[in-house]
Structure formats: structure tokens, C-alpha cells
Short mmCIF file of C-alpha atoms (C1' of nucleotides) in Angstrom, two decimals:
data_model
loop_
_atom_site.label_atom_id
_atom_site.label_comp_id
_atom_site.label_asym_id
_atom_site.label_seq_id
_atom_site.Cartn_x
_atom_site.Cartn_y
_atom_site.Cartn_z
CA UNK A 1 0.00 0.00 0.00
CA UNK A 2 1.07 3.37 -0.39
CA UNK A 3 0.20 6.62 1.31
CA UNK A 4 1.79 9.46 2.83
CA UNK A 5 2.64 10.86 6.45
CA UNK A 6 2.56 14.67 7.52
CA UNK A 7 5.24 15.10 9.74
CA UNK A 8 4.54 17.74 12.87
CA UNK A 9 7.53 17.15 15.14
CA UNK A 10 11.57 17.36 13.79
CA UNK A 11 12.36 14.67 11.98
CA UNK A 12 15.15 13.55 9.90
CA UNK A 13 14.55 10.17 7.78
CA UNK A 14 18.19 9.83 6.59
CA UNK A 15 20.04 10.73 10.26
CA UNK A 16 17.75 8.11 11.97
CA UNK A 17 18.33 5.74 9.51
CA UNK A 18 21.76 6.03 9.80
CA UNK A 19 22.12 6.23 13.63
CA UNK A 20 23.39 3.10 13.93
CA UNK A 21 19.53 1.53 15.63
CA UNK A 22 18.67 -0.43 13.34
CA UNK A 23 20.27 -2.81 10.86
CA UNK A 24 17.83 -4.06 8.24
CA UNK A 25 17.52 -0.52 5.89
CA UNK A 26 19.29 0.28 2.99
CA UNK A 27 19.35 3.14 1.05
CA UNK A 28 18.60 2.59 -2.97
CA UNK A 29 18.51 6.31 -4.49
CA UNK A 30 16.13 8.18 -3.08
CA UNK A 31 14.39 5.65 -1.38
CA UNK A 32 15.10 3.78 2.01
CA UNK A 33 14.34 0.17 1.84
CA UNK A 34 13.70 -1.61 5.57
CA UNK A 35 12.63 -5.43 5.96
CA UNK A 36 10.33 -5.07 9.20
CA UNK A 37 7.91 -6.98 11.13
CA UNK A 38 7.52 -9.60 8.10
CA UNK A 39 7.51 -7.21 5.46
CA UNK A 40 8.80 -4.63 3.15
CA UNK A 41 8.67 -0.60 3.92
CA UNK A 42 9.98 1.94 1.83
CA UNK A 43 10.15 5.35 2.51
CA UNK A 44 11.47 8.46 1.34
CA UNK A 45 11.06 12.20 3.10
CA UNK A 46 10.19 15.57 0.85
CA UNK A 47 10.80 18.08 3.59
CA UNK A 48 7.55 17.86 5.62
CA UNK A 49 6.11 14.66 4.07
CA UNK A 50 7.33 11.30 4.94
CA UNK A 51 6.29 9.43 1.66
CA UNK A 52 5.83 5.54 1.91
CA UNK A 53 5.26 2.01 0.02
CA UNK A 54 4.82 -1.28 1.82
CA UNK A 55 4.04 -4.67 1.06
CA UNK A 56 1.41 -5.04 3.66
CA UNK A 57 -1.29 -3.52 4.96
CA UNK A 58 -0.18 -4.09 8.57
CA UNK A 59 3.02 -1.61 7.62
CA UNK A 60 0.56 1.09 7.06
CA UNK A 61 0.79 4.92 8.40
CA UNK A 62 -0.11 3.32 11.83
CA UNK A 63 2.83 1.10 11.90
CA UNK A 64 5.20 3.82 10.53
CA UNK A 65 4.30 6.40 13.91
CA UNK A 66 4.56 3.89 16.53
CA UNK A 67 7.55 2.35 14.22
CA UNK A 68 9.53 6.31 14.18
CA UNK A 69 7.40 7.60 17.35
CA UNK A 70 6.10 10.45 15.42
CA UNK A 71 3.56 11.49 17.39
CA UNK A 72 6.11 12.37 20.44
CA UNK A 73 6.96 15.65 20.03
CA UNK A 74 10.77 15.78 20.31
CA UNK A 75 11.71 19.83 20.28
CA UNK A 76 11.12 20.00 23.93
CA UNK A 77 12.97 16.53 24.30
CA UNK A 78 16.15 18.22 22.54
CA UNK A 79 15.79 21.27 24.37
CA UNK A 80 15.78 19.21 27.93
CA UNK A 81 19.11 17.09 26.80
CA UNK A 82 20.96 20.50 25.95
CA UNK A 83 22.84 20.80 29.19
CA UNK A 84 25.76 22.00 27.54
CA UNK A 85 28.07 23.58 24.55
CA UNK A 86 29.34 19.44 23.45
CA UNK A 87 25.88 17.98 22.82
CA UNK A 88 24.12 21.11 21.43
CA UNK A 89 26.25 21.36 19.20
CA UNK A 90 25.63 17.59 18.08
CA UNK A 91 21.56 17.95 18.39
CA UNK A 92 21.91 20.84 15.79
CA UNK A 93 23.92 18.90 13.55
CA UNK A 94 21.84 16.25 13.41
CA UNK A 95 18.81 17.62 13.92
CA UNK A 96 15.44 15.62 13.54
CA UNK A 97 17.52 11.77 14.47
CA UNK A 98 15.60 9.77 16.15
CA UNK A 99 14.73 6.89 18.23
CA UNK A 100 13.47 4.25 16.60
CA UNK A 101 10.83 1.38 18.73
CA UNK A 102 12.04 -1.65 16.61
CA UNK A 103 10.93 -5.02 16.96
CA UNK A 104 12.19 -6.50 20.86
CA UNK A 105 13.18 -9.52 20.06
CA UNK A 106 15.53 -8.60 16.72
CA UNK A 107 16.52 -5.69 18.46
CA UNK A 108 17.77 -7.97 21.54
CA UNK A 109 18.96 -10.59 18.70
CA UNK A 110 21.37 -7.56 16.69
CA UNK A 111 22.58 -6.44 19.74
CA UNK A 112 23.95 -9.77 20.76
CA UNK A 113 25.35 -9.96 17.79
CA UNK A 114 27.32 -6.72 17.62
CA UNK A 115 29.90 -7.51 19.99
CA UNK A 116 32.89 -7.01 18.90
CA UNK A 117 31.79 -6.42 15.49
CA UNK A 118 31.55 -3.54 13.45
CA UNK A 119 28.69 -2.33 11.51
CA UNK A 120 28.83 -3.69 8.17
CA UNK A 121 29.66 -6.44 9.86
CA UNK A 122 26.75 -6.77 12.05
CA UNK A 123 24.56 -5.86 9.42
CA UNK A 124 26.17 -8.98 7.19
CA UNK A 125 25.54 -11.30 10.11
CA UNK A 126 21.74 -10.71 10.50
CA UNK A 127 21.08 -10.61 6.32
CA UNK A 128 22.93 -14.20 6.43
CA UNK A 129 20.21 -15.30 9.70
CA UNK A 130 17.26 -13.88 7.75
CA UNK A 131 18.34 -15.14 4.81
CA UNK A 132 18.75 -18.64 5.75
CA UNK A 133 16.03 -18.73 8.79
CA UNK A 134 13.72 -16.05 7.79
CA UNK A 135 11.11 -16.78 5.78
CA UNK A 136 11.09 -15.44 2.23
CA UNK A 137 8.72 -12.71 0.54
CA UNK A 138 8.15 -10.83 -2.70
CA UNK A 139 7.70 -7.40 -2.99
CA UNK A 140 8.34 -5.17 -6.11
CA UNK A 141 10.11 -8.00 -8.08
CA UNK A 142 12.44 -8.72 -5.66
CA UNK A 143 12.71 -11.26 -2.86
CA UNK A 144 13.29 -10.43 0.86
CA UNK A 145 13.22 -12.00 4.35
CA UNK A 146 11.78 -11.76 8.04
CA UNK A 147 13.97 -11.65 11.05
CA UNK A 148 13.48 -15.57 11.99
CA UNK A 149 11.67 -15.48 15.28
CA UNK A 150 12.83 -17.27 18.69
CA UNK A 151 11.51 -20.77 18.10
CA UNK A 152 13.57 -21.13 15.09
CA UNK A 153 16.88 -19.68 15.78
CA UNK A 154 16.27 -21.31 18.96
CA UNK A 155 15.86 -25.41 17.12
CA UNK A 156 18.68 -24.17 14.66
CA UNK A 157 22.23 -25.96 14.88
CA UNK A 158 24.83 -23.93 16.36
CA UNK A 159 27.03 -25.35 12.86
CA UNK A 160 24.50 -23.42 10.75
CA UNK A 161 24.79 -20.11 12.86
CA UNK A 162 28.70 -20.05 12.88
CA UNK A 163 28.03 -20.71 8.87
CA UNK A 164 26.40 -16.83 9.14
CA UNK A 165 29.63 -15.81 10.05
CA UNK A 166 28.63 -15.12 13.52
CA UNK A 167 31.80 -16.78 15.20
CA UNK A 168 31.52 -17.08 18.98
CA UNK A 169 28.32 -15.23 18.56
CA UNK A 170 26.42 -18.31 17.27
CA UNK A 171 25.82 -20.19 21.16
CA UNK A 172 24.93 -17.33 22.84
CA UNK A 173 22.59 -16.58 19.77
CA UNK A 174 21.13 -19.56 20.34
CA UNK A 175 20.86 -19.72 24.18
CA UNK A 176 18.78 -16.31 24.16
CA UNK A 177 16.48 -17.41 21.32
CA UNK A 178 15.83 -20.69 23.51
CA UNK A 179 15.31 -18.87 26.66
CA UNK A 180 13.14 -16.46 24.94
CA UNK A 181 11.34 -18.58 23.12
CA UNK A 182 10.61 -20.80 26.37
CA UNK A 183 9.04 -17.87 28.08
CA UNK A 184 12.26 -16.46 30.06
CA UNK A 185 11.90 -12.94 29.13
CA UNK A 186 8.95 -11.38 28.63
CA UNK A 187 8.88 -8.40 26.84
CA UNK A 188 5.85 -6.78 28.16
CA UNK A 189 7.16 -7.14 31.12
CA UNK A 190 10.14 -5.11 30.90
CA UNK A 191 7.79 -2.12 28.84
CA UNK A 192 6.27 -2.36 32.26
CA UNK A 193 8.27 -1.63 34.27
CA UNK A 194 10.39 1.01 35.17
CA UNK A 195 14.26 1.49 33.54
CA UNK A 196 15.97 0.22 36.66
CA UNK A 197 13.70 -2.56 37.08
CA UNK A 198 13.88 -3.66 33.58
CA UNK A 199 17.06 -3.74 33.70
CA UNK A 200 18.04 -5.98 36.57
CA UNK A 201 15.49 -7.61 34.40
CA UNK A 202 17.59 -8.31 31.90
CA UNK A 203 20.59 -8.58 33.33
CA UNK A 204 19.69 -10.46 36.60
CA UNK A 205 20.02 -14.43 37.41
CA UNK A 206 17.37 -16.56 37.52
CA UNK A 207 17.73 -20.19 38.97
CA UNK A 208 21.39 -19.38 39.68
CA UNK A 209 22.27 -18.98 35.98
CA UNK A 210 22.02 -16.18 33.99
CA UNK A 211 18.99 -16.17 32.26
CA UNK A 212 20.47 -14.44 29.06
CA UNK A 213 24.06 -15.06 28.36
CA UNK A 214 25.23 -12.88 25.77
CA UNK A 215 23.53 -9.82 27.34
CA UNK A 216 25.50 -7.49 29.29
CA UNK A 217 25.15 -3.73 30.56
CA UNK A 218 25.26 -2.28 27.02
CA UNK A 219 23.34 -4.80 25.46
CA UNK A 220 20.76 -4.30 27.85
CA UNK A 221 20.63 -0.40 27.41
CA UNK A 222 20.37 -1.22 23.54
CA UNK A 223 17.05 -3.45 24.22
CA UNK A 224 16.16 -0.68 26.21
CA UNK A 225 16.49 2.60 24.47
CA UNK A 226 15.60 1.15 21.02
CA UNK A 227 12.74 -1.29 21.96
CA UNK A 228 11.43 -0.58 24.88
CA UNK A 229 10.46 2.94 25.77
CA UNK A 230 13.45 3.31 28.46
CA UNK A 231 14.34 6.37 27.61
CA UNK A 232 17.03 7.26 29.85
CA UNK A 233 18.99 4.18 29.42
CA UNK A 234 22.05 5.38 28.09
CA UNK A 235 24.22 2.50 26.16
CA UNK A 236 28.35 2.97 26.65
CA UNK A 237 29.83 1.74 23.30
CA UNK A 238 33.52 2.43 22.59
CA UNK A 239 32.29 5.46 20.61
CA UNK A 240 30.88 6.89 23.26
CA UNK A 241 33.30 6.18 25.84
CA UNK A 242 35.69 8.13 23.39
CA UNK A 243 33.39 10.82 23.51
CA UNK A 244 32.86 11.00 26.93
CA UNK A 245 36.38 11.07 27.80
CA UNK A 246 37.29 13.42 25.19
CA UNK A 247 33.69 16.15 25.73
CA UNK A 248 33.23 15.60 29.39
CA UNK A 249 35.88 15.34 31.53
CA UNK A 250 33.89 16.86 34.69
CA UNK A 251 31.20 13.61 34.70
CA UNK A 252 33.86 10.83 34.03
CA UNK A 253 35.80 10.33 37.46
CA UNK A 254 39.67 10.49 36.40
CA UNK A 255 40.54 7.02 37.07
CA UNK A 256 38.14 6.00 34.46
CA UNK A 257 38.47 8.82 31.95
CA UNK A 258 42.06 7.38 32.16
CA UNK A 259 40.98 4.11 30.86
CA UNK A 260 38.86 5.58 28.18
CA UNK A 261 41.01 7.02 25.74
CA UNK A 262 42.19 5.73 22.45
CA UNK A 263 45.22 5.10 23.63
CA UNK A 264 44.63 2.95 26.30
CA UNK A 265 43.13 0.20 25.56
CA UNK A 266 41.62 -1.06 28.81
CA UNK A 267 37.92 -1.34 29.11
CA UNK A 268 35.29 -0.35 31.48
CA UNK A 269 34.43 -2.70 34.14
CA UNK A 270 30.80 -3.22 34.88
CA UNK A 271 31.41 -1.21 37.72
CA UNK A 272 32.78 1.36 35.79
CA UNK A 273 30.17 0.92 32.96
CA UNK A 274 26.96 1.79 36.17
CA UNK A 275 29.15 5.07 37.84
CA UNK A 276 29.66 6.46 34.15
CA UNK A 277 25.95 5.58 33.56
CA UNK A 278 25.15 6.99 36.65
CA UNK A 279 26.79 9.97 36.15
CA UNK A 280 25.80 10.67 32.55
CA UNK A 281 22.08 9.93 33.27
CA UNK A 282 22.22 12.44 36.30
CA UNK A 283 23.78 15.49 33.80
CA UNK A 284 21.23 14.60 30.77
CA UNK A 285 18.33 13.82 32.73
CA UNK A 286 15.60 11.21 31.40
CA UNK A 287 16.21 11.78 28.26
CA UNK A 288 19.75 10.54 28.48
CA UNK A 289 19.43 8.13 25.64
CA UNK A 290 18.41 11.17 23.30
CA UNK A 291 21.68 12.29 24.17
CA UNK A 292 23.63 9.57 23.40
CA UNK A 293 21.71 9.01 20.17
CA UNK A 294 23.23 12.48 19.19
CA UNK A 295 26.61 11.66 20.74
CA UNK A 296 26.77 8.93 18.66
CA UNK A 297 26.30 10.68 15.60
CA UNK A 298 28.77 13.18 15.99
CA UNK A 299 31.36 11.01 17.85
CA UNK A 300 30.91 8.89 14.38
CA UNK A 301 30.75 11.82 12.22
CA UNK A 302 34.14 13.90 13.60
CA UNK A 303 36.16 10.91 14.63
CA UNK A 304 35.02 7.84 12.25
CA UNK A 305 35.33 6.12 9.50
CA UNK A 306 33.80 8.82 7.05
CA UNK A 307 37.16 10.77 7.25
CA UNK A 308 40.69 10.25 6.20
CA UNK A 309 42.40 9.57 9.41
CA UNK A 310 44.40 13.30 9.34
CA UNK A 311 41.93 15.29 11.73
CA UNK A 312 41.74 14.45 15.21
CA UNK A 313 45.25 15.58 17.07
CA UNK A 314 46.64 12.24 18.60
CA UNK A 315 48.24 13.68 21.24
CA UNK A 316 51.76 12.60 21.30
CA UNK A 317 51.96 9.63 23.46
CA UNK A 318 53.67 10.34 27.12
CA UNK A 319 54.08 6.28 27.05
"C1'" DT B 1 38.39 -7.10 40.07
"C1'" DA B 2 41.55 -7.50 36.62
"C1'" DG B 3 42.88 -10.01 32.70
"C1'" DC B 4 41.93 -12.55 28.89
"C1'" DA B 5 39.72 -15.36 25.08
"C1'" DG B 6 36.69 -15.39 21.59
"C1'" DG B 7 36.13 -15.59 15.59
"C1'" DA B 8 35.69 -13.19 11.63
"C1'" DA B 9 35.49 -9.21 8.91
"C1'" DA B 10 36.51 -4.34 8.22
"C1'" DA B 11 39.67 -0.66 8.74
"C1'" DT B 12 44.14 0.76 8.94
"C1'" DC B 13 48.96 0.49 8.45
"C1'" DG C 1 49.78 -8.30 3.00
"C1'" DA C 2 50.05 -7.93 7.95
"C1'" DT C 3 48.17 -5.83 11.83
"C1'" DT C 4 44.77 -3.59 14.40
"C1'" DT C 5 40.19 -2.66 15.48
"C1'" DT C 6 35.59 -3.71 15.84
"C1'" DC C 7 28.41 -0.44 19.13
"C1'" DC C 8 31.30 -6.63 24.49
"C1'" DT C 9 30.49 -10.53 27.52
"C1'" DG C 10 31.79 -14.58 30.16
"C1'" DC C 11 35.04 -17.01 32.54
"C1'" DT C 12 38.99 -17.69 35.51
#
DNA sequence: TAGCAGGAAAATC
DNA sequence: GATTTTCCTGCT
């Protein structure tokens, strides 16, 4: 079906496309191309208008909203996370990104997946999964796939995952899909409740093992910012931490900041990983995942892979 | 709690 | 072409 969406609220089809959410949309010209919730939606934004096909009638306008939380009004969002010079500067640049609510359980799947892994890479990993577990559809000439749900990534063989490329990645995989798909999480649940509670949710042990392996603190913040209405969770990727250490010296104790530069290459603890969340969340307020949406983006933007390596000043090591 | 392995692909040298 | 890095977690 086709039809078309007025938007009233910022919003920026390309910068939340390209936020780094969501893995299943690619860009062909002028249209975006996303395989969601069992089916095809394209989309394409002329200033005000967010212009759409799909191959179902269930991805209708309805879908889209809820899918890009339109109807939230976001200007007074941005205005709240604006605490200082750093991320102003970012929400101006990429004015109008967004958080996406994707689907729980392939949001909670990707995330799993993306440790250690870089984009591309993570998006290769899940196109191999749908491809060979998904099931197949039609739409425009050309054939797509679904994001395989629990009960069959959780009966596939561990052989066939590592043959997606997913390396270590394949048993854990597995193990969540099973647990989910027995009833071990449930996802309603953790929209529930509040972001703390959800959390130890996620994270917590059950029966004296833990009920999701694979899912740590920033997995859980992922599941939680881009699928579950927790707003303030505030996921601590190495971008970020970069960012942090680099923009915000004053909310990062030292002994931390210390461990966050490029140069060293140690990694947060877990008890590092809750004080920086701590702190991060008490500077942004609840909108702290707004923040690091934006953070994201320009941490990616100034610092990544889009740039010949000559810009940032490595400051000559004192090794 | 610190240190390390884990697997493969992308980015960088 | 080799090395380093990659939206990290689990185990010891």
C-alpha cells in the first residue's frame, strides 16, 4: 500500500536511519528500503512529508508512527538534553535523528550480535540469519526475508549459525532465542516496568544462571532505548566512551576517563560501565538516551570512519 | 576485580 | 599483506 505521512515534530529520515539503531535498511537512491515486522517498507522524506510504500497492509501509516514515534513531540525533548556547549552542538547537527521502537526480540537478537563487530559487519551477520532462517517474501520484483523469530533460531544448529559468520556469537545466539522462546523474558514485562527494574530484568540471574548469556550492561541499554520505551537508558559503546572522555571530563571520574582514551586500551568494568551511567544519566536527565543518540552521531561523524584519518590531534603519546 | 579469550570481517597500516 | 580494530560478555 502506499500513502503518505505529515510530519509535525523534527524529523530527519536519513540521520535516523543512519544512527546506527537499526540494521535491516538500505538506502537505494532516493528511497530507504527496511525489511520489518515480516515485510517490506519503503520510505522516502520531501521536507515535511514522509512518503511511503509497503508490502502489507499491517506496515501502514499506523505502523510507521509507533515504528519512528512520530507522534512524540521531540523539540522540547532536545531542548531538555541540551545541558551543555558538546551535545548542542551535536543535536543541531543532526537535527530531527531519532529513536526508533524496533521489533524486541531482533533488536535484543542484533545487539547480541554486535559484539565485537563492526557495523557492516553486524549488518552482514543478520542478512545471512534472515536469509537462511527467515522466511522469504516478494515485494516489487524482488525477494526479501523476516527476522526468523525465537523458536527457530532457537531449534537451529549452532554449525549453521557459525556458517552466518557469527563466530563465537552463534551459542549465545542460540541460548537467548531458547530462553526467549521458552518464556524467560517477557517483553511486556520489561515495557512495564520502570528502567531500573527492567534492567536488573535483563541482566539479573534466575535459577542461579544467567537467564540471558550474551547480554551485558550495554546490550541491555540497547534493548532498552531502542525497543522498549526506556528512555534514559544510556548505552556505553567504545564510541561513546571516546566521547565521553574526550567532551566531558567533569562527569567521568579520572581514574576512568584514564581508561577511556584511544590510547589505552583497557575497558570499562561493569562497575565502571553503572558510575559512568550513573553519572551521565544524572547530567542529561531522562532523556539521556536522546543524548547519546546524538553523541553517537557526531562522535561517528568527527572521529570515524567517514574521514581520512588526518583530523583528530593524537596527542603525542607520554608512554 | 583484573585479565583474557573469543572468531571473523573491516579498517588501517 | 600484515596488523589492528571492531556499538562486548563470560570465565577464571
Amino acid at each position: 500500500m502506499e500513502f503518505t505521512i505529515g510530519l509535525e515534530s523534527p524529523f530527519s529520515l536519513d540521520y535516523t536511519l543512519e544512527s546506527g539503531q537499526v540494521f535491516r535498511w538500505a538506502r537505494k537512491g532516493e528511497w530507504w528500503y527496511g525489511e520489518v515486522s515480516g515485510g517490506l517498507l519503503k520510505a522516502r522524506q520531501e521536507g515535511g512529508t514522509l512518503r511511503c510504500e509497503s508490502s502489507s497492509d499491517l506496515l501502514g501509516s499506523e505502523f510507521v508512527r509507533n515504528y519512528f514515534r512520530l507522534d512524540e513531540d521531540i523539540e522540547p525533548i532536545l531542548a531538555s538534553i541540551a545541558k551543555d556547549k558538546v551535545i548542542t552542538e551535536a543535536v543541531q547537527k543532526f537535527y530531527g535523528t531519532r529513536l526508533i521502537r524496533q521489533d524486541r526480540w531482533e533488536c535484543l537478537a542484533s545487539f547480541v550480535l554486535a559484539t565485537n563487530a563492526n557495523i557492516p559487519r553486524i549488518k552482514k551477520m543478520i542478512s545471512e540469519i534472515c536469509t537462511r532462517f527467515g522466511e522469504q517474501f516478494e515485494f516489487d520484483g524482488s525477494q526479501y526475508h523476516s527476522f526468523p523469530g525465537p523458536e527457530k533460531l532457537a531449534s537451529a544448529p549452532v554449525a549453521e549459525l557459525r556458517e552466518c559468520g557469527l563466530g563465537y556469537r552463534a551459542p549465545f545466539l542460540k541460548r537467548v532465542a531458547t530462553s526467549v522462546d521458552q518464556g524467560g523474558l517477557d517483553f511486556g514485562e520489561l515495557v512495564m516496568r520502570d528502567y531500573e527494574e527492567s534492567r536488573k530484568m535483563l541482566l539479573t540471574k534466575l535459577f542461579g544462571s544467567k537467564l540471558l548469556l550474551g547480554v551485558g550492561p550495554k546490550v541491555a541499554d540497547c534493548v532498552l532505548l531502542y525497543s522498549c520505551d526506556k528512555d534514559e537508558a544510556f548505552p556505553i559503546d567504545v564510541w561513546i566512551a571516546r566521547e565521553l572522555s574526550r567532551s566531558y571530563p567533569r562527569i567521568i571520574p579520572l581514574q576512568i576517563r584514564k581508561k577511556l582514551t584511544p590510547e589505552a586500551k583497557a575497558k570499562l568494568t561493569t562497575g565502571d560501565y553503572e558510575k559512568v551511567s550513573k553519572s551521565v544519566r544524572r547530567h542529561f536527565g531522562v532523556y539521556a538516551g536522546y543524548a547519546q543518540l546524538y553523541l553517537y552521531m557526531a562522535a561517528r561523524s568527527s572521529d570515524g570512519p567517514g574521514r581520512a584519518s588526518g583530523g583528530m590531534a593524537r596527542s603525542p603519546g607520554v608512554s
